[in-house]
Amino acid sequence: MFRKVVISAVLCVLSLSVFANSQAIVVSQIETMTVADSGLLFKARIDTGAGNTSLHAVDLEVMGGESANMKQNIGKTIAFTTVNEQGDKKRMQAEIVSTSTVRNSQGRETRYMVKLDVGFPDSLHNVYVNLRDRSHMNYKLLIGRNFLKKGYLVDVSRKKIIGPVAELSIKQTGLLFNTRIDTGAVENSLHAVDMRIEDEDLNDKTNNVGKMITFTTENDKGETVDVRTKIRGTSFIRNAQGTEVRYMVRLSVGEPRKEYLVDVNLKDRTKMGYKLLIGRNWLQGHYVVDVSQEH
């Protein structure tokens, strides 16, 4: 009888635990999030190893004068500039509520802490955020446990689903492209004609790596635009027509307002059905493809 009671109690606790977890919001290791009053969207890294949330901040200025002892600045207003992954900037102000000493591979570092509304545009939480220069880091917003305790579970395997055709944006063009999603292709490829390279070497394409290139691209609606960027490398492509060497550039590609930087090779795709083709270097770690979503 006692054993039955114990088992029943354990099952009850497990049921309550499952029910509680079912109320939580599941997030993946990377999410598009915002900081209120910044007007910016960030590709945020979800980090269960970090106690506090961290925001990229440079040009810090304590209003009314800064004391050498950082703790004596608690209660003062600090102004700082934050920048998202697309390079959009915003000057912000917040009250210093604390300081945080962090130990990492570079040693010990003390940072100012402020309280900011952070999260998804339709679901923000007021949390402590430490300010630090994250220029050398891939993600300008890091979400720590103090945010996740607000009712979030982290699933690092979770990816978005995309169909074999999707409408994607290339931020540098301002255009939307009806895009073929191709898991058979290693690289992304963008329609490009009238390529103009500064001080071009006509004999050896590899000698043009690092130079600025201007090219014209066009989407399926016939909208055209010129893009100027740096050549990051060359790509040797084998296909049914033989082999060819293409220039590689880095562009912000993705769903509108959710773009991220990725390498793209340039090719005249005039005779092809899609002016933008997405390969595995864009999909990997972000999306799984459901071919049943074909329109």
JSON list of N, CA and C in Angstrom, two decimals, residues 29-56:
[
{"chain": "A", "resi": 29, "resn": "GLN", "atom": "N", "xyz": [19.14, 27.88, -30.35]},
{"chain": "A", "resi": 29, "resn": "GLN", "atom": "CA", "xyz": [20.40, 28.47, -29.91]},
{"chain": "A", "resi": 29, "resn": "GLN", "atom": "C", "xyz": [20.63, 29.86, -30.50]},
{"chain": "A", "resi": 30, "resn": "ILE", "atom": "N", "xyz": [19.95, 30.19, -31.58]},
{"chain": "A", "resi": 30, "resn": "ILE", "atom": "CA", "xyz": [20.02, 31.53, -32.17]},
{"chain": "A", "resi": 30, "resn": "ILE", "atom": "C", "xyz": [18.59, 32.01, -32.41]},
{"chain": "A", "resi": 31, "resn": "GLU", "atom": "N", "xyz": [18.29, 33.22, -31.96]},
{"chain": "A", "resi": 31, "resn": "GLU", "atom": "CA", "xyz": [16.96, 33.79, -32.15]},
{"chain": "A", "resi": 31, "resn": "GLU", "atom": "C", "xyz": [17.08, 35.26, -32.57]},
{"chain": "A", "resi": 32, "resn": "THR", "atom": "N", "xyz": [16.09, 35.74, -33.31]},
{"chain": "A", "resi": 32, "resn": "THR", "atom": "CA", "xyz": [16.03, 37.16, -33.66]},
{"chain": "A", "resi": 32, "resn": "THR", "atom": "C", "xyz": [15.32, 37.89, -32.53]},
{"chain": "A", "resi": 33, "resn": "MET", "atom": "N", "xyz": [16.04, 38.79, -31.86]},
{"chain": "A", "resi": 33, "resn": "MET", "atom": "CA", "xyz": [15.50, 39.47, -30.68]},
{"chain": "A", "resi": 33, "resn": "MET", "atom": "C", "xyz": [15.82, 40.96, -30.76]},
{"chain": "A", "resi": 34, "resn": "THR", "atom": "N", "xyz": [15.25, 41.72, -29.82]},
{"chain": "A", "resi": 34, "resn": "THR", "atom": "CA", "xyz": [15.43, 43.17, -29.84]},
{"chain": "A", "resi": 34, "resn": "THR", "atom": "C", "xyz": [15.69, 43.68, -28.43]},
{"chain": "A", "resi": 35, "resn": "VAL", "atom": "N", "xyz": [16.18, 44.90, -28.36]},
{"chain": "A", "resi": 35, "resn": "VAL", "atom": "CA", "xyz": [16.31, 45.64, -27.10]},
{"chain": "A", "resi": 35, "resn": "VAL", "atom": "C", "xyz": [15.41, 46.86, -27.24]},
{"chain": "A", "resi": 36, "resn": "ALA", "atom": "N", "xyz": [14.44, 46.99, -26.33]},
{"chain": "A", "resi": 36, "resn": "ALA", "atom": "CA", "xyz": [13.47, 48.09, -26.44]},
{"chain": "A", "resi": 36, "resn": "ALA", "atom": "C", "xyz": [14.18, 49.42, -26.50]},
{"chain": "A", "resi": 37, "resn": "ASP", "atom": "N", "xyz": [13.62, 50.35, -27.24]},
{"chain": "A", "resi": 37, "resn": "ASP", "atom": "CA", "xyz": [14.13, 51.71, -27.44]},
{"chain": "A", "resi": 37, "resn": "ASP", "atom": "C", "xyz": [15.31, 51.76, -28.40]},
{"chain": "A", "resi": 38, "resn": "SER", "atom": "N", "xyz": [15.83, 50.60, -28.81]},
{"chain": "A", "resi": 38, "resn": "SER", "atom": "CA", "xyz": [16.93, 50.63, -29.78]},
{"chain": "A", "resi": 38, "resn": "SER", "atom": "C", "xyz": [16.41, 50.63, -31.21]},
{"chain": "A", "resi": 39, "resn": "GLY", "atom": "N", "xyz": [15.24, 50.00, -31.40]},
{"chain": "A", "resi": 39, "resn": "GLY", "atom": "CA", "xyz": [14.70, 49.88, -32.75]},
{"chain": "A", "resi": 39, "resn": "GLY", "atom": "C", "xyz": [15.49, 48.93, -33.62]},
{"chain": "A", "resi": 40, "resn": "LEU", "atom": "N", "xyz": [16.38, 48.12, -33.00]},
{"chain": "A", "resi": 40, "resn": "LEU", "atom": "CA", "xyz": [17.25, 47.22, -33.75]},
{"chain": "A", "resi": 40, "resn": "LEU", "atom": "C", "xyz": [16.87, 45.77, -33.51]},
{"chain": "A", "resi": 41, "resn": "LEU", "atom": "N", "xyz": [17.08, 44.94, -34.52]},
{"chain": "A", "resi": 41, "resn": "LEU", "atom": "CA", "xyz": [16.94, 43.50, -34.37]},
{"chain": "A", "resi": 41, "resn": "LEU", "atom": "C", "xyz": [18.33, 42.87, -34.34]},
{"chain": "A", "resi": 42, "resn": "PHE", "atom": "N", "xyz": [18.53, 41.93, -33.41]},
{"chain": "A", "resi": 42, "resn": "PHE", "atom": "CA", "xyz": [19.81, 41.27, -33.24]},
{"chain": "A", "resi": 42, "resn": "PHE", "atom": "C", "xyz": [19.65, 39.77, -33.48]},
{"chain": "A", "resi": 43, "resn": "LYS", "atom": "N", "xyz": [20.69, 39.15, -34.03]},
{"chain": "A", "resi": 43, "resn": "LYS", "atom": "CA", "xyz": [20.78, 37.70, -34.04]},
{"chain": "A", "resi": 43, "resn": "LYS", "atom": "C", "xyz": [21.38, 37.31, -32.70]},
{"chain": "A", "resi": 44, "resn": "ALA", "atom": "N", "xyz": [20.55, 36.94, -31.76]},
{"chain": "A", "resi": 44, "resn": "ALA", "atom": "CA", "xyz": [20.98, 36.73, -30.38]},
{"chain": "A", "resi": 44, "resn": "ALA", "atom": "C", "xyz": [21.42, 35.29, -30.14]},
{"chain": "A", "resi": 45, "resn": "ARG", "atom": "N", "xyz": [22.56, 35.15, -29.48]},
{"chain": "A", "resi": 45, "resn": "ARG", "atom": "CA", "xyz": [23.04, 33.84, -29.05]},
{"chain": "A", "resi": 45, "resn": "ARG", "atom": "C", "xyz": [22.40, 33.49, -27.70]},
{"chain": "A", "resi": 46, "resn": "ILE", "atom": "N", "xyz": [21.75, 32.35, -27.62]},
{"chain": "A", "resi": 46, "resn": "ILE", "atom": "CA", "xyz": [21.16, 31.88, -26.37]},
{"chain": "A", "resi": 46, "resn": "ILE", "atom": "C", "xyz": [22.22, 31.06, -25.64]},
{"chain": "A", "resi": 47, "resn": "ASP", "atom": "N", "xyz": [22.63, 31.51, -24.45]},
{"chain": "A", "resi": 47, "resn": "ASP", "atom": "CA", "xyz": [23.77, 30.93, -23.76]},
{"chain": "A", "resi": 47, "resn": "ASP", "atom": "C", "xyz": [23.40, 30.56, -22.33]},
{"chain": "A", "resi": 48, "resn": "THR", "atom": "N", "xyz": [23.14, 29.27, -22.09]},
{"chain": "A", "resi": 48, "resn": "THR", "atom": "CA", "xyz": [22.78, 28.83, -20.75]},
{"chain": "A", "resi": 48, "resn": "THR", "atom": "C", "xyz": [23.99, 28.84, -19.81]},
{"chain": "A", "resi": 49, "resn": "GLY", "atom": "N", "xyz": [25.19, 29.03, -20.35]},
{"chain": "A", "resi": 49, "resn": "GLY", "atom": "CA", "xyz": [26.38, 29.10, -19.52]},
{"chain": "A", "resi": 49, "resn": "GLY", "atom": "C", "xyz": [26.63, 30.47, -18.95]},
{"chain": "A", "resi": 50, "resn": "ALA", "atom": "N", "xyz": [25.92, 31.48, -19.45]},
{"chain": "A", "resi": 50, "resn": "ALA", "atom": "CA", "xyz": [26.11, 32.85, -18.98]},
{"chain": "A", "resi": 50, "resn": "ALA", "atom": "C", "xyz": [25.03, 33.20, -17.96]},
{"chain": "A", "resi": 51, "resn": "GLY", "atom": "N", "xyz": [25.45, 33.73, -16.83]},
{"chain": "A", "resi": 51, "resn": "GLY", "atom": "CA", "xyz": [24.49, 34.11, -15.80]},
{"chain": "A", "resi": 51, "resn": "GLY", "atom": "C", "xyz": [23.64, 35.28, -16.22]},
{"chain": "A", "resi": 52, "resn": "ASN", "atom": "N", "xyz": [24.26, 36.27, -16.87]},
{"chain": "A", "resi": 52, "resn": "ASN", "atom": "CA", "xyz": [23.55, 37.50, -17.25]},
{"chain": "A", "resi": 52, "resn": "ASN", "atom": "C", "xyz": [23.54, 37.70, -18.75]},
{"chain": "A", "resi": 53, "resn": "THR", "atom": "N", "xyz": [22.60, 38.50, -19.20]},
{"chain": "A", "resi": 53, "resn": "THR", "atom": "CA", "xyz": [22.50, 38.90, -20.59]},
{"chain": "A", "resi": 53, "resn": "THR", "atom": "C", "xyz": [23.55, 39.98, -20.87]},
{"chain": "A", "resi": 54, "resn": "SER", "atom": "N", "xyz": [24.10, 39.99, -22.09]},
{"chain": "A", "resi": 54, "resn": "SER", "atom": "CA", "xyz": [25.17, 40.93, -22.44]},
{"chain": "A", "resi": 54, "resn": "SER", "atom": "C", "xyz": [24.86, 41.59, -23.78]},
{"chain": "A", "resi": 55, "resn": "LEU", "atom": "N", "xyz": [25.10, 42.90, -23.86]},
{"chain": "A", "resi": 55, "resn": "LEU", "atom": "CA", "xyz": [24.82, 43.68, -25.08]},
{"chain": "A", "resi": 55, "resn": "LEU", "atom": "C", "xyz": [26.08, 44.39, -25.54]},
{"chain": "A", "resi": 56, "resn": "HIS", "atom": "N", "xyz": [26.30, 44.38, -26.84]},
{"chain": "A", "resi": 56, "resn": "HIS", "atom": "CA", "xyz": [27.42, 45.12, -27.42]},
{"chain": "A", "resi": 56, "resn": "HIS", "atom": "C", "xyz": [27.26, 46.62, -27.14]}
]
